[in-house]
Amino acid sequence: MNAHTVFPPLDIPETIAAGPGPGQTDTRVLARFAGAGLADHMQADVLRGMIECKHMLRTLWGTANTYTFGVAGTGFSGLDAMFSAVQPGDTVVAFVNGTFSGIDGQTLRMKAATAEELAADPLNPQATSVVTIDVPHGTSVTRDVIEAALTEHKPKWAFMAHWETGSGRINDIRALSDFCEATEAMGLVDAVSSLGVSDFAIDDYPGIVGWASCPQKGVACLPLTYAPVSFSDRYIDVLKATGARTYAHHPILEARHWAIIDGQDAEKGIYHRTHSGYAVAAFHEALRIALEVGVANRAAEYTRHEAILREAVTLMGCDVTSDMTSLLVLDLPTTFKGREMELVQACRAQGFGIWPTLSEPVQVRVGILNLLSERAITDIALRFGQALNDLGAHVDLTEIETLLSNRYSQALAA
């Protein structure tokens, strides 16, 4: 290969995104993305679309927070915006019970580290002002754990992931909100995996001042569009007093791009961002779909389909340890312990995109993001059963298919 090599076109085959995310992008979203006219980022319809997205996001989040908008990029972009309020030396309690809350905890240590602490270990500073509460993998962060930590440490900030996809566990945001109020801490929540899947309204959790999510999971949009965020007035007041440790994702400046100025909606934005009309079109359609279905209805659908798939893989001899409704995290039958990566790689080679866990213990993750139909769940179950059989199991696929058919027939009759 030399410097002038021109590679052939990149063909990416169809796969089933049956992991923790990104999920399957709705065909309506893809059509809007591809069908958008060639327009600059200041074209009138692009700006109108942003205004409408902002209002739809408030409905999806269940909030009256004016500072509710999208941060260009992935979930990490939204999280970076939320964490930007944390200053060196700020006291923080971070609850960690899996891979992604662990990454969030690392980010908080970077934000809260003093210059000396950051220089001592730039990639993983040990900020003395940050208390990390480690909860074992596969275990939820519970009310008693939250109460004990916040009552003892009384931090400025308290962080938790709502749904931890590393282990598939749901954490208690009600308790986080309650004890933030009791101790005057300000709660920050990673809602990357719960927005658009779980039926909740953030205004019901007044102790939590900052929320960040992503476009490509429950919102069912393309990954590189807009990460939904929402901030209370209390959070914004802190930013006004202390500033933010970011340029690209400064919440107040980003809000101005979305025509949110001095806490009020404006006719048009005043802060310049060169963004994509295609991304606006896709994000707008994804939000329209979410609101057409309704948050409660979509949450109920996830609950129904997850329960049926859970029963199917349990019949195959797997032990499901998660409690999320968009993702199964499971142990393989004892005979196949240690062969998780072999199974995952074999599935992915056949266009069936399941995932392993990214930290110990190694488990298998099978997701159903935007795969809410009898046909999709049956396909996932039978593919997974066949993969187990390819390892040497004896899963009766006819029995699995009959189980699924019966469960969906019962649900239809009900």
Coordinates of C-alpha atoms in Angstrom, one line a residue:
M1 CA 0.0 0.0 0.0
N2 CA 1.3 3.4 -0.9
A3 CA 0.3 7.0 -0.1
H4 CA -1.9 7.1 -3.3
T5 CA -3.9 3.9 -2.8
V6 CA -7.5 4.4 -3.6
F7 CA -9.6 1.8 -1.8
P8 CA -12.8 0.3 -3.3
P9 CA -16.1 1.5 -2.0
L10 CA -16.9 0.6 1.6
D11 CA -19.8 -1.9 1.7
I12 CA -21.2 -2.5 5.1
P13 CA -23.7 -5.4 5.2
E14 CA -27.0 -5.5 7.1
T15 CA -26.6 -6.7 10.7
I16 CA -29.0 -7.1 13.6
A17 CA -27.9 -4.6 16.3
A18 CA -28.9 -7.0 19.1
G19 CA -26.5 -5.6 21.8
P20 CA -26.6 -2.8 24.4
G21 CA -26.5 -0.1 21.7
P22 CA -26.4 1.5 19.3
G23 CA -29.8 0.0 18.5
Q24 CA -31.6 -0.5 15.2
T25 CA -32.2 2.9 13.5
D26 CA -35.7 3.3 12.4
T27 CA -36.1 3.3 8.6
R28 CA -38.1 6.5 8.8
V29 CA -35.1 8.2 10.5
L30 CA -32.8 6.9 7.8
A31 CA -35.1 8.1 5.1
R32 CA -35.3 11.6 6.6
F33 CA -31.5 11.7 6.9
A34 CA -30.9 10.6 3.3
G35 CA -33.8 12.7 2.0
A36 CA -32.8 16.0 3.5
G37 CA -32.0 18.6 0.9
L38 CA -28.5 20.0 0.6
A39 CA -28.8 23.0 2.9
D40 CA -26.4 25.0 5.0
H41 CA -26.8 25.0 8.8
M42 CA -28.6 28.3 8.8
Q43 CA -31.3 27.4 6.3
A44 CA -34.7 28.3 7.7
D45 CA -36.2 24.8 7.8
V46 CA -33.1 23.5 9.6
L47 CA -33.5 26.2 12.3
R48 CA -37.2 25.5 12.6
G49 CA -36.4 21.8 13.0
M50 CA -34.1 22.6 15.9
I51 CA -36.8 24.6 17.7
E52 CA -39.2 21.8 17.3
C53 CA -36.7 19.2 18.5
K54 CA -36.1 21.3 21.6
H55 CA -39.8 21.3 22.4
M56 CA -40.2 17.5 21.6
L57 CA -37.2 16.8 23.9
R58 CA -38.9 18.5 26.8
T59 CA -41.9 16.2 26.3
L60 CA -39.8 13.1 26.0
W61 CA -37.8 14.0 29.1
G62 CA -40.9 15.0 31.0
T63 CA -39.6 18.4 32.0
A64 CA -40.3 22.1 32.1
N65 CA -36.5 22.7 32.1
T66 CA -35.8 25.5 29.6
Y67 CA -32.2 24.2 29.3
T68 CA -33.2 21.1 27.5
F69 CA -31.5 20.5 24.1
G70 CA -29.2 18.3 22.1
V71 CA -25.4 18.2 22.2
A72 CA -23.9 17.4 18.8
G73 CA -22.3 13.9 19.0
T74 CA -22.8 10.7 21.0
G75 CA -23.7 10.0 24.5
F76 CA -20.2 10.9 25.7
S77 CA -20.7 14.4 24.3
G78 CA -23.8 14.9 26.4
L79 CA -22.1 13.5 29.5
D80 CA -19.1 15.8 28.9
A81 CA -21.5 18.7 28.8
M82 CA -23.2 17.6 32.1
F83 CA -19.9 17.0 33.9
S84 CA -18.4 20.3 32.7
A85 CA -19.9 22.0 35.8
V86 CA -17.6 20.0 38.1
Q87 CA -14.6 22.1 39.2
P88 CA -11.2 21.1 40.6
G89 CA -11.6 20.4 44.3
D90 CA -15.4 20.0 44.1
T91 CA -16.6 17.2 46.5
V92 CA -18.3 14.4 44.6
V93 CA -19.8 11.0 45.4
A94 CA -19.9 8.7 42.4
F95 CA -21.8 5.4 42.5
V96 CA -20.1 2.8 40.2
N97 CA -21.6 -0.6 39.4
G98 CA -20.4 -1.4 35.9
T99 CA -18.3 -0.4 33.0
F100 CA -20.0 2.8 32.0
S101 CA -20.6 4.3 35.4
G102 CA -17.0 3.4 35.9
I103 CA -16.0 5.5 32.9
D104 CA -18.2 8.3 34.2
G105 CA -16.4 8.0 37.6
Q106 CA -13.1 8.4 35.8
T107 CA -14.3 11.5 34.0
L108 CA -15.5 13.0 37.4
R109 CA -12.1 12.4 38.9
M110 CA -10.5 14.2 35.9
K111 CA -12.9 17.1 36.3
A112 CA -12.5 17.4 40.1
A113 CA -8.8 16.7 40.3
T114 CA -6.5 19.6 41.3
A115 CA -3.7 20.5 38.9
E116 CA -1.3 18.6 41.1
E117 CA -3.5 15.5 41.2
L118 CA -4.0 15.5 37.5
A119 CA -0.3 15.9 36.8
A120 CA 0.4 12.9 39.1
D121 CA -1.8 10.6 37.1
P122 CA -3.2 12.4 34.0
L123 CA -5.4 9.5 32.7
N124 CA -6.7 8.3 36.0
P125 CA -6.2 10.9 38.7
Q126 CA -6.9 10.0 42.3
A127 CA -8.9 13.1 43.2
T128 CA -9.2 13.2 47.0
S129 CA -12.4 15.2 46.7
V130 CA -14.1 12.4 44.9
V131 CA -15.5 9.4 46.8
T132 CA -16.3 6.4 44.6
I133 CA -18.8 4.0 46.0
D134 CA -18.1 0.7 44.3
V135 CA -21.1 -1.6 44.0
P136 CA -20.4 -5.1 42.8
H137 CA -21.0 -6.0 39.1
G138 CA -24.5 -7.3 38.6
T139 CA -25.9 -5.4 41.6
S140 CA -28.0 -2.3 41.6
V141 CA -27.3 0.8 43.5
T142 CA -29.9 0.7 46.2
R143 CA -31.6 3.2 48.6
D144 CA -29.6 2.2 51.7
V145 CA -26.3 2.5 49.8
I146 CA -27.2 6.0 48.6
E147 CA -28.5 7.2 51.9
A148 CA -25.4 6.1 53.7
A149 CA -22.9 7.7 51.3
L150 CA -24.7 11.0 50.9
T151 CA -25.5 11.3 54.6
E152 CA -21.8 10.7 55.5
H153 CA -20.1 12.7 52.8
K154 CA -22.6 15.5 52.0
P155 CA -20.9 16.3 48.7
K156 CA -21.6 19.1 46.3
W157 CA -22.3 16.7 43.5
A158 CA -23.7 13.1 43.5
F159 CA -23.6 11.0 40.4
M160 CA -25.2 7.8 39.3
A161 CA -26.1 6.0 36.1
H162 CA -29.8 5.3 35.8
W163 CA -29.4 2.1 33.7
E164 CA -25.9 0.6 33.8
T165 CA -25.6 -1.4 30.6
G166 CA -22.2 -2.9 31.6
S167 CA -24.2 -5.3 33.8
G168 CA -27.8 -4.5 32.8
R169 CA -28.8 -3.2 36.2
I170 CA -31.3 -0.4 37.1
N171 CA -30.3 2.0 39.8
D172 CA -32.5 3.9 42.3
I173 CA -32.8 7.4 41.0
R174 CA -35.7 8.1 43.4
A175 CA -33.4 7.5 46.3
L176 CA -30.7 9.6 44.7
S177 CA -33.1 12.5 44.3
D178 CA -34.5 12.2 47.8
F179 CA -31.1 12.2 49.5
C180 CA -29.7 14.9 47.3
E181 CA -32.6 17.0 48.5
A182 CA -31.9 16.0 52.1
T183 CA -28.2 16.8 52.0
E184 CA -28.4 19.7 49.5
A185 CA -26.2 17.8 47.1
M186 CA -26.8 18.3 43.3
G187 CA -27.6 15.1 41.5
L188 CA -26.2 14.2 38.1
V189 CA -27.6 11.2 36.1
D190 CA -26.3 9.3 33.2
A191 CA -29.6 8.4 31.4
V192 CA -27.9 7.1 28.2
S193 CA -29.7 3.8 28.3
S194 CA -33.0 4.7 29.9
L195 CA -34.3 7.7 27.9
G196 CA -36.9 6.5 25.5
V197 CA -37.1 3.0 27.1
S198 CA -38.2 3.7 30.7
D199 CA -41.3 5.6 31.6
F200 CA -40.1 8.4 33.8
A201 CA -40.3 12.2 34.0
I202 CA -37.3 14.0 35.2
D203 CA -39.3 16.7 36.9
D204 CA -40.4 14.1 39.4
Y205 CA -36.8 14.0 40.7
P206 CA -36.1 17.5 41.9
G207 CA -32.8 16.6 43.7
I208 CA -31.3 15.7 40.3
V209 CA -30.1 18.9 38.5
G210 CA -28.4 17.4 35.4
W211 CA -29.4 14.7 33.0
A212 CA -27.5 13.4 29.9
S213 CA -28.5 10.7 27.4
C214 CA -27.6 9.7 23.8
P215 CA -29.3 9.6 20.4
Q216 CA -28.7 6.0 19.4
K217 CA -30.4 3.9 22.1
G218 CA -34.0 4.5 23.3
V219 CA -34.3 7.6 21.0
A220 CA -33.5 5.2 18.1
C221 CA -31.6 7.8 16.0
L222 CA -28.2 7.7 14.3
P223 CA -25.3 7.7 16.8
L224 CA -23.7 11.0 15.5
T225 CA -26.6 13.3 15.8
Y226 CA -27.6 14.9 19.1
A227 CA -27.2 13.7 22.7
P228 CA -30.2 14.9 24.7
V229 CA -29.4 16.9 27.9
S230 CA -31.5 18.7 30.5
F231 CA -30.4 21.0 33.3
S232 CA -32.4 22.7 36.1
D233 CA -32.0 26.4 36.9
R234 CA -30.0 25.5 39.9
Y235 CA -27.4 23.7 37.7
I236 CA -27.3 26.7 35.3
D237 CA -26.8 29.1 38.3
V238 CA -23.8 27.1 39.4
L239 CA -22.3 27.4 35.9
K240 CA -22.9 31.1 35.8
A241 CA -21.0 31.4 39.1
T242 CA -18.1 29.1 38.4
G243 CA -17.8 28.6 34.7
A244 CA -17.5 25.3 32.8
R245 CA -14.5 23.2 32.2
T246 CA -15.1 22.8 28.5
Y247 CA -15.2 24.8 25.3
A248 CA -16.9 22.4 22.9
H249 CA -19.8 21.4 25.2
H250 CA -20.4 24.4 27.4
P251 CA -24.1 24.0 28.4
I252 CA -24.9 27.7 28.4
L253 CA -23.2 28.4 25.1
E254 CA -24.7 25.2 23.5
A255 CA -28.1 26.3 24.7
R256 CA -27.7 29.6 22.9
H257 CA -27.2 27.6 19.7
W258 CA -30.7 26.1 20.4
A259 CA -32.3 29.5 20.9
I260 CA -32.2 29.3 24.7
I261 CA -30.9 32.6 26.0
D262 CA -30.8 33.8 29.6
G263 CA -33.2 31.1 30.6
Q264 CA -35.8 31.9 27.9
D265 CA -36.7 30.6 24.5
A266 CA -35.7 33.0 21.8
E267 CA -36.8 33.2 18.2
K268 CA -33.4 32.0 16.9
G269 CA -30.0 31.0 18.3
I270 CA -27.1 33.4 18.7
Y271 CA -24.2 31.1 19.3
H272 CA -22.5 29.7 16.2
R273 CA -22.1 26.0 15.6
T274 CA -21.6 24.5 12.2
H275 CA -23.8 21.5 12.3
S276 CA -25.6 19.2 9.9
G277 CA -29.1 19.7 8.5
Y278 CA -29.1 15.9 7.8
A279 CA -28.5 15.3 11.6
V280 CA -31.3 17.7 12.5
A281 CA -33.7 15.9 10.1
A282 CA -32.9 12.5 11.5
F283 CA -33.1 13.6 15.1
H284 CA -36.4 15.4 14.5
E285 CA -37.9 12.3 13.0
A286 CA -36.7 10.0 15.8
L287 CA -38.3 12.3 18.3
R288 CA -41.6 12.4 16.3
I289 CA -41.7 8.6 16.3
A290 CA -41.0 8.4 20.1
L291 CA -43.8 10.8 20.8
E292 CA -46.2 9.2 18.4
V293 CA -45.8 5.9 20.2
G294 CA -45.7 7.6 23.7
V295 CA -43.3 7.1 26.5
A296 CA -45.6 4.9 28.5
N297 CA -46.6 2.7 25.6
R298 CA -43.0 2.2 24.4
A299 CA -41.9 1.3 28.0
A300 CA -44.7 -1.3 28.2
E301 CA -43.6 -2.8 24.9
Y302 CA -40.0 -3.1 26.1
T303 CA -41.2 -4.8 29.2
R304 CA -43.4 -7.3 27.3
H305 CA -40.8 -8.3 24.7
E306 CA -37.9 -8.5 27.2
A307 CA -39.9 -10.9 29.4
I308 CA -40.7 -13.2 26.5
L309 CA -37.1 -13.3 25.3
R310 CA -35.9 -13.8 28.9
E311 CA -38.1 -16.9 29.2
A312 CA -36.8 -18.2 25.9
V313 CA -33.1 -18.0 26.8
T314 CA -33.8 -19.3 30.3
L315 CA -35.4 -22.4 28.7
M316 CA -32.1 -22.7 26.8
G317 CA -30.3 -23.1 30.1
C318 CA -29.0 -19.5 30.5
D319 CA -29.2 -17.5 33.7
V320 CA -30.3 -13.9 33.2
T321 CA -28.9 -11.5 35.9
S322 CA -30.1 -8.1 34.5
D323 CA -33.2 -6.2 35.2
M324 CA -33.2 -3.7 32.3
T325 CA -36.0 -4.1 29.8
S326 CA -33.9 -3.3 26.7
L327 CA -31.1 -5.7 27.4
L328 CA -30.5 -9.2 28.7
V329 CA -27.2 -9.9 30.5
L330 CA -26.8 -13.6 31.0
D331 CA -24.5 -16.4 32.0
L332 CA -24.2 -19.3 29.6
P333 CA -25.1 -22.8 30.7
T334 CA -22.4 -24.1 33.0
T335 CA -21.0 -26.5 30.3
F336 CA -20.1 -23.5 28.1
K337 CA -18.6 -21.2 30.8
G338 CA -15.5 -19.6 29.4
R339 CA -16.7 -19.7 25.8
E340 CA -18.6 -16.5 25.9
M341 CA -16.2 -14.7 23.5
E342 CA -16.3 -17.6 21.1
L343 CA -20.1 -17.5 21.0
V344 CA -20.2 -13.7 20.6
Q345 CA -17.6 -13.7 17.8
A346 CA -19.4 -16.5 15.9
C347 CA -22.7 -14.6 16.1
R348 CA -21.2 -11.4 14.9
A349 CA -19.6 -13.2 12.0
Q350 CA -23.1 -14.0 10.9
G351 CA -24.5 -10.5 11.2
F352 CA -26.0 -11.1 14.6
G353 CA -24.6 -8.3 16.7
I354 CA -24.6 -9.4 20.3
W355 CA -21.9 -8.3 22.8
P356 CA -19.9 -9.6 25.8
T357 CA -19.6 -7.6 29.0
L358 CA -16.6 -5.3 28.9
S359 CA -15.5 -6.0 32.5
E360 CA -15.3 -9.1 34.7
P361 CA -17.1 -11.4 35.1
V362 CA -17.5 -12.1 31.4
Q363 CA -21.2 -12.5 30.4
V364 CA -23.2 -12.2 27.2
R365 CA -25.4 -9.2 26.4
V366 CA -28.4 -9.5 24.1
G367 CA -30.4 -6.4 23.4
I368 CA -33.7 -5.5 21.8
L369 CA -33.4 -1.8 21.1
N370 CA -36.0 -0.8 18.5
L371 CA -36.6 -4.6 17.9
L372 CA -40.1 -4.7 19.4
S373 CA -42.0 -7.2 17.4
E374 CA -42.7 -10.9 17.5
R375 CA -40.8 -11.4 14.3
A376 CA -37.7 -9.7 15.7
I377 CA -37.7 -11.4 19.1
T378 CA -38.2 -14.8 17.5
D379 CA -35.3 -14.2 15.1
I380 CA -33.1 -13.2 18.0
A381 CA -34.0 -16.2 20.1
L382 CA -33.6 -18.7 17.3
R383 CA -30.3 -17.2 16.2
F384 CA -29.0 -17.3 19.8
G385 CA -30.3 -20.9 20.3
Q386 CA -28.5 -22.0 17.1
A387 CA -25.3 -20.3 18.2
L388 CA -25.5 -22.4 21.4
N389 CA -26.1 -25.5 19.4
D390 CA -23.0 -24.7 17.3
L391 CA -21.0 -24.8 20.5
G392 CA -22.4 -28.2 21.3
A393 CA -25.6 -27.5 23.1
H394 CA -28.8 -29.3 22.5
V395 CA -31.4 -26.5 22.4
D396 CA -34.7 -27.7 20.9
L397 CA -35.3 -24.8 18.5
T398 CA -38.8 -26.1 17.8
E399 CA -39.6 -25.9 21.5
I400 CA -38.3 -22.4 21.6
E401 CA -40.3 -21.4 18.6
T402 CA -43.5 -22.9 20.1
L403 CA -42.9 -21.1 23.4
L404 CA -42.5 -17.7 21.6
S405 CA -45.6 -18.3 19.5
N406 CA -47.7 -19.2 22.6
R407 CA -46.5 -16.2 24.5
Y408 CA -47.3 -13.8 21.7
S409 CA -50.7 -15.5 21.1
Q410 CA -51.5 -15.1 24.8
A411 CA -50.5 -11.4 24.7
L412 CA -52.6 -10.8 21.7
A413 CA -55.6 -12.5 23.2
A414 CA -55.2 -10.5 26.4

